[in-house]
Coordinates of C-alpha atoms and ligand atoms in Angstrom, one line a residue:
M1 CA 59.9 60.3 -0.9
P2 CA 62.7 58.5 1.0
P3 CA 64.8 55.9 -0.9
V4 CA 63.2 52.4 -1.2
D5 CA 64.9 49.5 0.4
S6 CA 65.6 46.8 -2.2
E7 CA 63.6 44.3 -0.1
F8 CA 60.5 46.4 -0.7
A9 CA 61.4 47.8 -4.1
F10 CA 58.0 48.7 -5.2
D11 CA 57.9 51.1 -8.0
L12 CA 57.2 54.3 -6.2
P13 CA 55.8 56.8 -6.5
V14 CA 52.5 55.4 -7.9
P15 CA 49.4 57.4 -7.9
A16 CA 47.2 55.8 -5.2
S17 CA 43.7 54.8 -6.2
R18 CA 40.9 53.1 -4.4
P19 CA 40.1 50.3 -4.0
R20 CA 43.4 49.0 -2.7
S21 CA 43.4 45.5 -4.2
G22 CA 46.7 43.8 -3.5
L23 CA 47.3 45.7 -0.3
A24 CA 46.2 42.9 2.1
A25 CA 48.3 40.3 0.3
A26 CA 51.4 42.6 0.4
L27 CA 50.9 43.3 4.1
L28 CA 50.4 39.6 5.0
A29 CA 53.6 38.7 3.1
W30 CA 55.5 41.3 5.1
Y31 CA 53.9 40.1 8.3
D32 CA 55.1 36.5 7.5
G33 CA 58.7 37.8 7.6
H34 CA 58.7 40.7 9.9
R35 CA 56.1 40.2 12.6
R36 CA 56.8 40.9 16.2
R37 CA 57.2 37.7 18.1
L38 CA 55.0 38.1 21.1
P39 CA 54.0 35.3 23.6
W40 CA 50.3 35.7 23.2
R41 CA 50.5 35.3 19.4
A42 CA 50.2 32.2 17.4
D43 CA 52.1 31.3 14.2
P44 CA 50.8 32.9 11.0
G45 CA 47.7 31.2 9.8
V46 CA 47.0 29.7 13.2
A47 CA 44.2 30.8 15.5
A48 CA 45.4 32.1 18.8
D49 CA 44.3 31.2 22.3
P50 CA 41.3 33.6 23.1
Y51 CA 42.4 33.8 26.8
R52 CA 45.9 34.9 25.9
V53 CA 44.7 37.3 23.3
W54 CA 42.2 38.8 25.6
L55 CA 44.6 39.1 28.5
S56 CA 47.3 40.8 26.3
E57 CA 44.8 43.3 24.8
I58 CA 43.5 44.4 28.2
M59 CA 47.1 44.7 29.6
L60 CA 48.2 46.6 26.5
Q61 CA 45.4 49.2 26.9
Q62 CA 47.5 51.1 29.4
T63 CA 51.1 49.9 29.3
T64 CA 53.7 49.4 26.7
V65 CA 54.5 46.2 25.0
A66 CA 57.8 46.0 26.9
T67 CA 56.0 46.1 30.3
V68 CA 53.4 43.5 29.3
L69 CA 56.2 41.3 28.0
S70 CA 57.8 41.4 31.4
R71 CA 54.5 40.5 33.3
F72 CA 52.5 38.3 30.9
G73 CA 54.3 35.1 31.7
R74 CA 54.1 35.6 35.4
F75 CA 50.3 36.4 35.2
L76 CA 49.8 33.3 33.1
D77 CA 51.7 31.2 35.6
R78 CA 49.5 32.5 38.4
F79 CA 46.3 32.3 36.4
P80 CA 46.8 29.7 33.7
T81 CA 43.2 29.6 32.4
V82 CA 40.2 31.9 32.4
I83 CA 38.6 29.5 35.0
A84 CA 41.6 29.8 37.3
L85 CA 41.4 33.6 37.0
A86 CA 37.6 33.6 37.7
N87 CA 38.1 31.4 40.8
A88 CA 40.8 33.6 42.2
P89 CA 40.0 36.1 45.0
I90 CA 39.9 39.6 43.5
E91 CA 42.6 40.7 46.0
D92 CA 45.1 38.3 44.4
V93 CA 44.1 39.5 40.9
L94 CA 44.6 43.2 42.0
A95 CA 47.9 42.4 43.6
E96 CA 49.2 40.7 40.4
W97 CA 47.9 43.7 38.4
A98 CA 50.1 46.2 40.3
G99 CA 52.1 48.3 37.7
L100 CA 49.8 47.3 34.8
G101 CA 47.4 50.4 34.9
Y102 CA 44.1 51.3 36.6
Y103 CA 42.8 48.7 38.9
A104 CA 39.3 49.2 37.5
R105 CA 40.6 47.2 34.5
A106 CA 41.7 44.4 36.8
R107 CA 38.3 44.4 38.3
N108 CA 36.7 44.3 34.9
L109 CA 39.1 41.5 33.9
H110 CA 38.0 39.4 36.9
A111 CA 34.3 40.1 36.2
C112 CA 34.8 39.1 32.5
A113 CA 36.6 35.9 33.5
R114 CA 33.7 35.1 35.9
A115 CA 31.2 35.7 33.0
V116 CA 33.2 33.4 30.7
A117 CA 33.7 30.8 33.4
A118 CA 29.9 30.8 34.0
K119 CA 29.4 29.8 30.4
G120 CA 31.7 26.9 30.7
G121 CA 35.0 28.7 30.2
R122 CA 34.7 29.4 26.5
F123 CA 34.8 32.9 25.1
P124 CA 31.9 33.9 22.7
D125 CA 33.3 33.6 19.2
T126 CA 31.5 36.5 17.7
V127 CA 32.3 40.2 17.9
E128 CA 28.8 41.0 19.2
G129 CA 29.1 38.2 21.9
L130 CA 32.5 39.4 23.0
A131 CA 31.4 43.0 23.2
K132 CA 28.8 42.2 25.7
L133 CA 31.4 41.0 28.2
P134 CA 32.7 43.4 31.0
G135 CA 35.6 45.5 30.0
I136 CA 35.6 44.6 26.3
G137 CA 34.9 47.5 24.0
G138 CA 34.6 47.7 20.2
Y139 CA 38.4 47.5 19.6
T140 CA 39.1 44.6 21.9
A141 CA 36.1 42.7 20.6
G142 CA 37.3 43.2 17.1
A143 CA 40.9 42.1 18.0
I144 CA 39.8 38.9 19.8
G145 CA 37.2 38.1 17.2
A146 CA 39.8 38.5 14.3
I147 CA 42.8 37.0 16.0
A148 CA 41.3 34.1 18.0
F149 CA 38.3 33.2 15.9
G150 CA 39.2 34.4 12.4
R151 CA 36.2 36.8 12.1
P152 CA 36.8 39.3 9.2
V153 CA 36.7 42.4 11.3
A154 CA 39.1 45.4 11.7
A155 CA 40.7 46.0 15.0
V156 CA 41.3 49.7 15.1
D157 CA 43.5 51.1 17.7
G158 CA 45.7 54.2 17.6
N159 CA 48.3 52.7 15.5
V160 CA 45.8 51.5 12.9
E161 CA 44.1 54.9 12.9
R162 CA 47.4 56.4 12.0
V163 CA 48.0 54.0 9.2
V164 CA 44.5 54.3 7.7
S165 CA 44.5 58.1 8.0
R166 CA 47.7 58.2 6.1
L167 CA 46.8 55.5 3.4
Y168 CA 43.8 57.7 2.5
R169 CA 45.0 61.3 3.7
I170 CA 41.8 61.7 5.7
A171 CA 41.1 65.4 5.9
E172 CA 38.7 65.2 8.8
S173 CA 40.4 65.8 12.2
M174 CA 40.3 63.5 15.1
P175 CA 38.2 62.3 16.8
Q176 CA 35.6 63.2 14.2
A177 CA 37.5 61.1 11.6
K178 CA 37.1 57.8 13.6
P179 CA 34.0 56.5 12.0
E180 CA 35.4 57.1 8.4
I181 CA 38.7 55.5 9.5
R182 CA 36.9 52.6 10.9
D183 CA 34.9 52.0 7.7
L184 CA 38.0 52.3 5.5
A185 CA 39.9 49.9 7.9
Q186 CA 37.1 47.5 7.6
S187 CA 37.1 47.7 3.8
L188 CA 40.8 46.5 3.8
V189 CA 40.2 43.4 5.8
P190 CA 40.7 40.2 3.6
A191 CA 38.4 37.1 4.0
D192 CA 41.6 35.0 4.3
R193 CA 43.7 35.4 7.5
P194 CA 41.8 38.3 9.0
G195 CA 43.5 37.8 12.4
D196 CA 47.0 38.0 10.9
F197 CA 45.9 41.0 8.9
A198 CA 44.9 42.7 12.2
Q199 CA 48.1 42.0 13.8
A200 CA 50.0 43.0 10.7
M201 CA 48.3 46.4 10.8
M202 CA 49.3 46.8 14.4
D203 CA 52.9 45.9 13.7
L204 CA 53.0 48.2 10.7
G205 CA 51.8 51.1 12.9
A206 CA 54.2 50.2 15.7
T207 CA 57.4 49.6 13.7
I208 CA 57.0 51.3 10.2
C209 CA 54.3 53.9 10.1
L210 CA 55.7 55.7 13.2
P211 CA 53.9 58.7 14.6
R212 CA 56.6 61.3 13.9
G213 CA 58.5 59.7 11.0
P214 CA 56.8 57.2 8.9
L215 CA 59.4 54.8 7.2
C216 CA 57.7 54.9 3.8
G217 CA 60.7 53.6 2.1
R218 CA 60.5 50.4 4.0
C219 CA 56.7 50.0 4.0
P220 CA 55.1 47.1 2.2
V221 CA 51.9 49.1 1.5
A222 CA 53.5 52.2 0.3
R223 CA 52.3 51.8 -3.3
W224 CA 48.8 52.1 -2.0
C225 CA 49.4 55.0 0.2
D226 CA 48.1 58.5 -0.6
G227 CA 50.2 60.0 2.1
A228 CA 53.5 58.4 0.8
A229 CA 52.6 59.4 -2.8
T230 CA 52.1 63.0 -1.8
G231 CA 54.9 63.1 0.7
D232 CA 53.0 64.6 3.5
A233 CA 52.0 61.4 5.4
A234 CA 53.3 62.7 8.8
L235 CA 50.6 65.3 8.7
Y236 CA 48.1 62.6 9.4
P237 CA 46.0 61.9 11.4
V238 CA 44.9 65.5 11.5
K239 CA 44.8 66.7 15.1
A240 CA 42.0 68.8 16.4
E241 CA 42.7 72.3 17.6
K242 CA 43.5 72.0 21.4
A243 CA 40.8 73.5 23.6
E244 CA 42.1 75.8 26.2
R245 CA 42.6 73.8 29.4
P246 CA 41.1 75.3 32.6
T247 CA 43.4 75.8 35.6
R248 CA 42.4 73.6 38.5
L249 CA 43.5 74.2 42.1
G250 CA 43.4 71.5 44.8
T251 CA 44.7 70.8 48.3
A252 CA 46.1 67.5 49.5
Y253 CA 46.8 66.4 53.0
V254 CA 49.2 63.5 54.2
A255 CA 48.4 62.0 57.6
I256 CA 51.5 60.5 59.1
R257 CA 51.4 58.8 62.5
G258 CA 54.1 60.5 64.7
R259 CA 54.8 57.3 66.7
D260 CA 56.0 55.1 63.8
G261 CA 55.7 57.1 60.6
A262 CA 52.7 55.0 59.3
V263 CA 50.9 56.7 56.5
L264 CA 47.0 56.8 56.5
L265 CA 45.6 55.4 53.2
R266 CA 42.1 55.0 52.1
R267 CA 41.1 52.7 49.3
R268 CA 39.0 54.6 46.7
P269 CA 35.6 53.0 45.7
P270 CA 35.7 50.7 42.7
R271 CA 33.9 53.2 40.3
A272 CA 35.5 56.4 41.5
C273 CA 38.2 58.5 39.6
W274 CA 41.6 56.7 40.2
A275 CA 39.6 53.7 41.4
A276 CA 41.5 51.1 43.3
Ligands
LIG1 FE1 52.6 54.7 6.7 FE2 54.4 55.6 4.8 FE3 53.4 53.1 4.9 FE4 51.8 55.1 4.2 S1 53.7 54.3 3.1 S2 51.4 53.4 5.5 S3 52.6 56.7 5.5 S4 54.7 54.0 6.4

């Protein structure tokens, strides 16, 4: 077990036991002092703007926080509200999305904005309602539901999966372990400040419970963590054996006009692989 920072001087090691009462309060206290300041977030205890939360979550699905940080403000300037986004031509949205991942996501973003605009510009305030919108899956619905509407639901992304699998030393390998991880993550969600708790779990995974080297000595939930108590946290989540990958051969042609060097491009259909 690494040395414990005085700031988080919990009396380690402590045998971890379920349930983890006290974990949520400790994590929220840490979040209040150590959270990442991100432009789509509200202050602790304050519900965030659903449009900003939704936009950031869709952007973050394929790009790093650093990339989203550099583009988020510009996107908001161009499309300041969900109604403005819905009313914009899809070509403008696709152009603004350049560099932010697959264009299929931008098409879904636009379709979702239109669906919300059709209902008066207000996002549904339940996880079930959110999950019916185009491009919003279980994780994103949970994240928006918790962060923007205070719903007591877990938002389980890769970071949170890692944290939970270590907290409980989940022996099942991924992805089979996902349902168990989701249930355990949900069992940790407090009734008070569920949105901050969701963001605290994300921040813990992104800054402390790192993939290769968890910083257990600085972790606010170390005293409830089976992985930290055992000292083998980095082994979790357990990875599935890699299936042998088939060799695929392909041929590509580039058509270049001799006269001026123009390159022939064809836009792929919206639902194809590598869709434009
Ligand atoms: Fe992750 Fe270590 Fe914290 Fe457990 S104690 S959640 S393994 S950083």
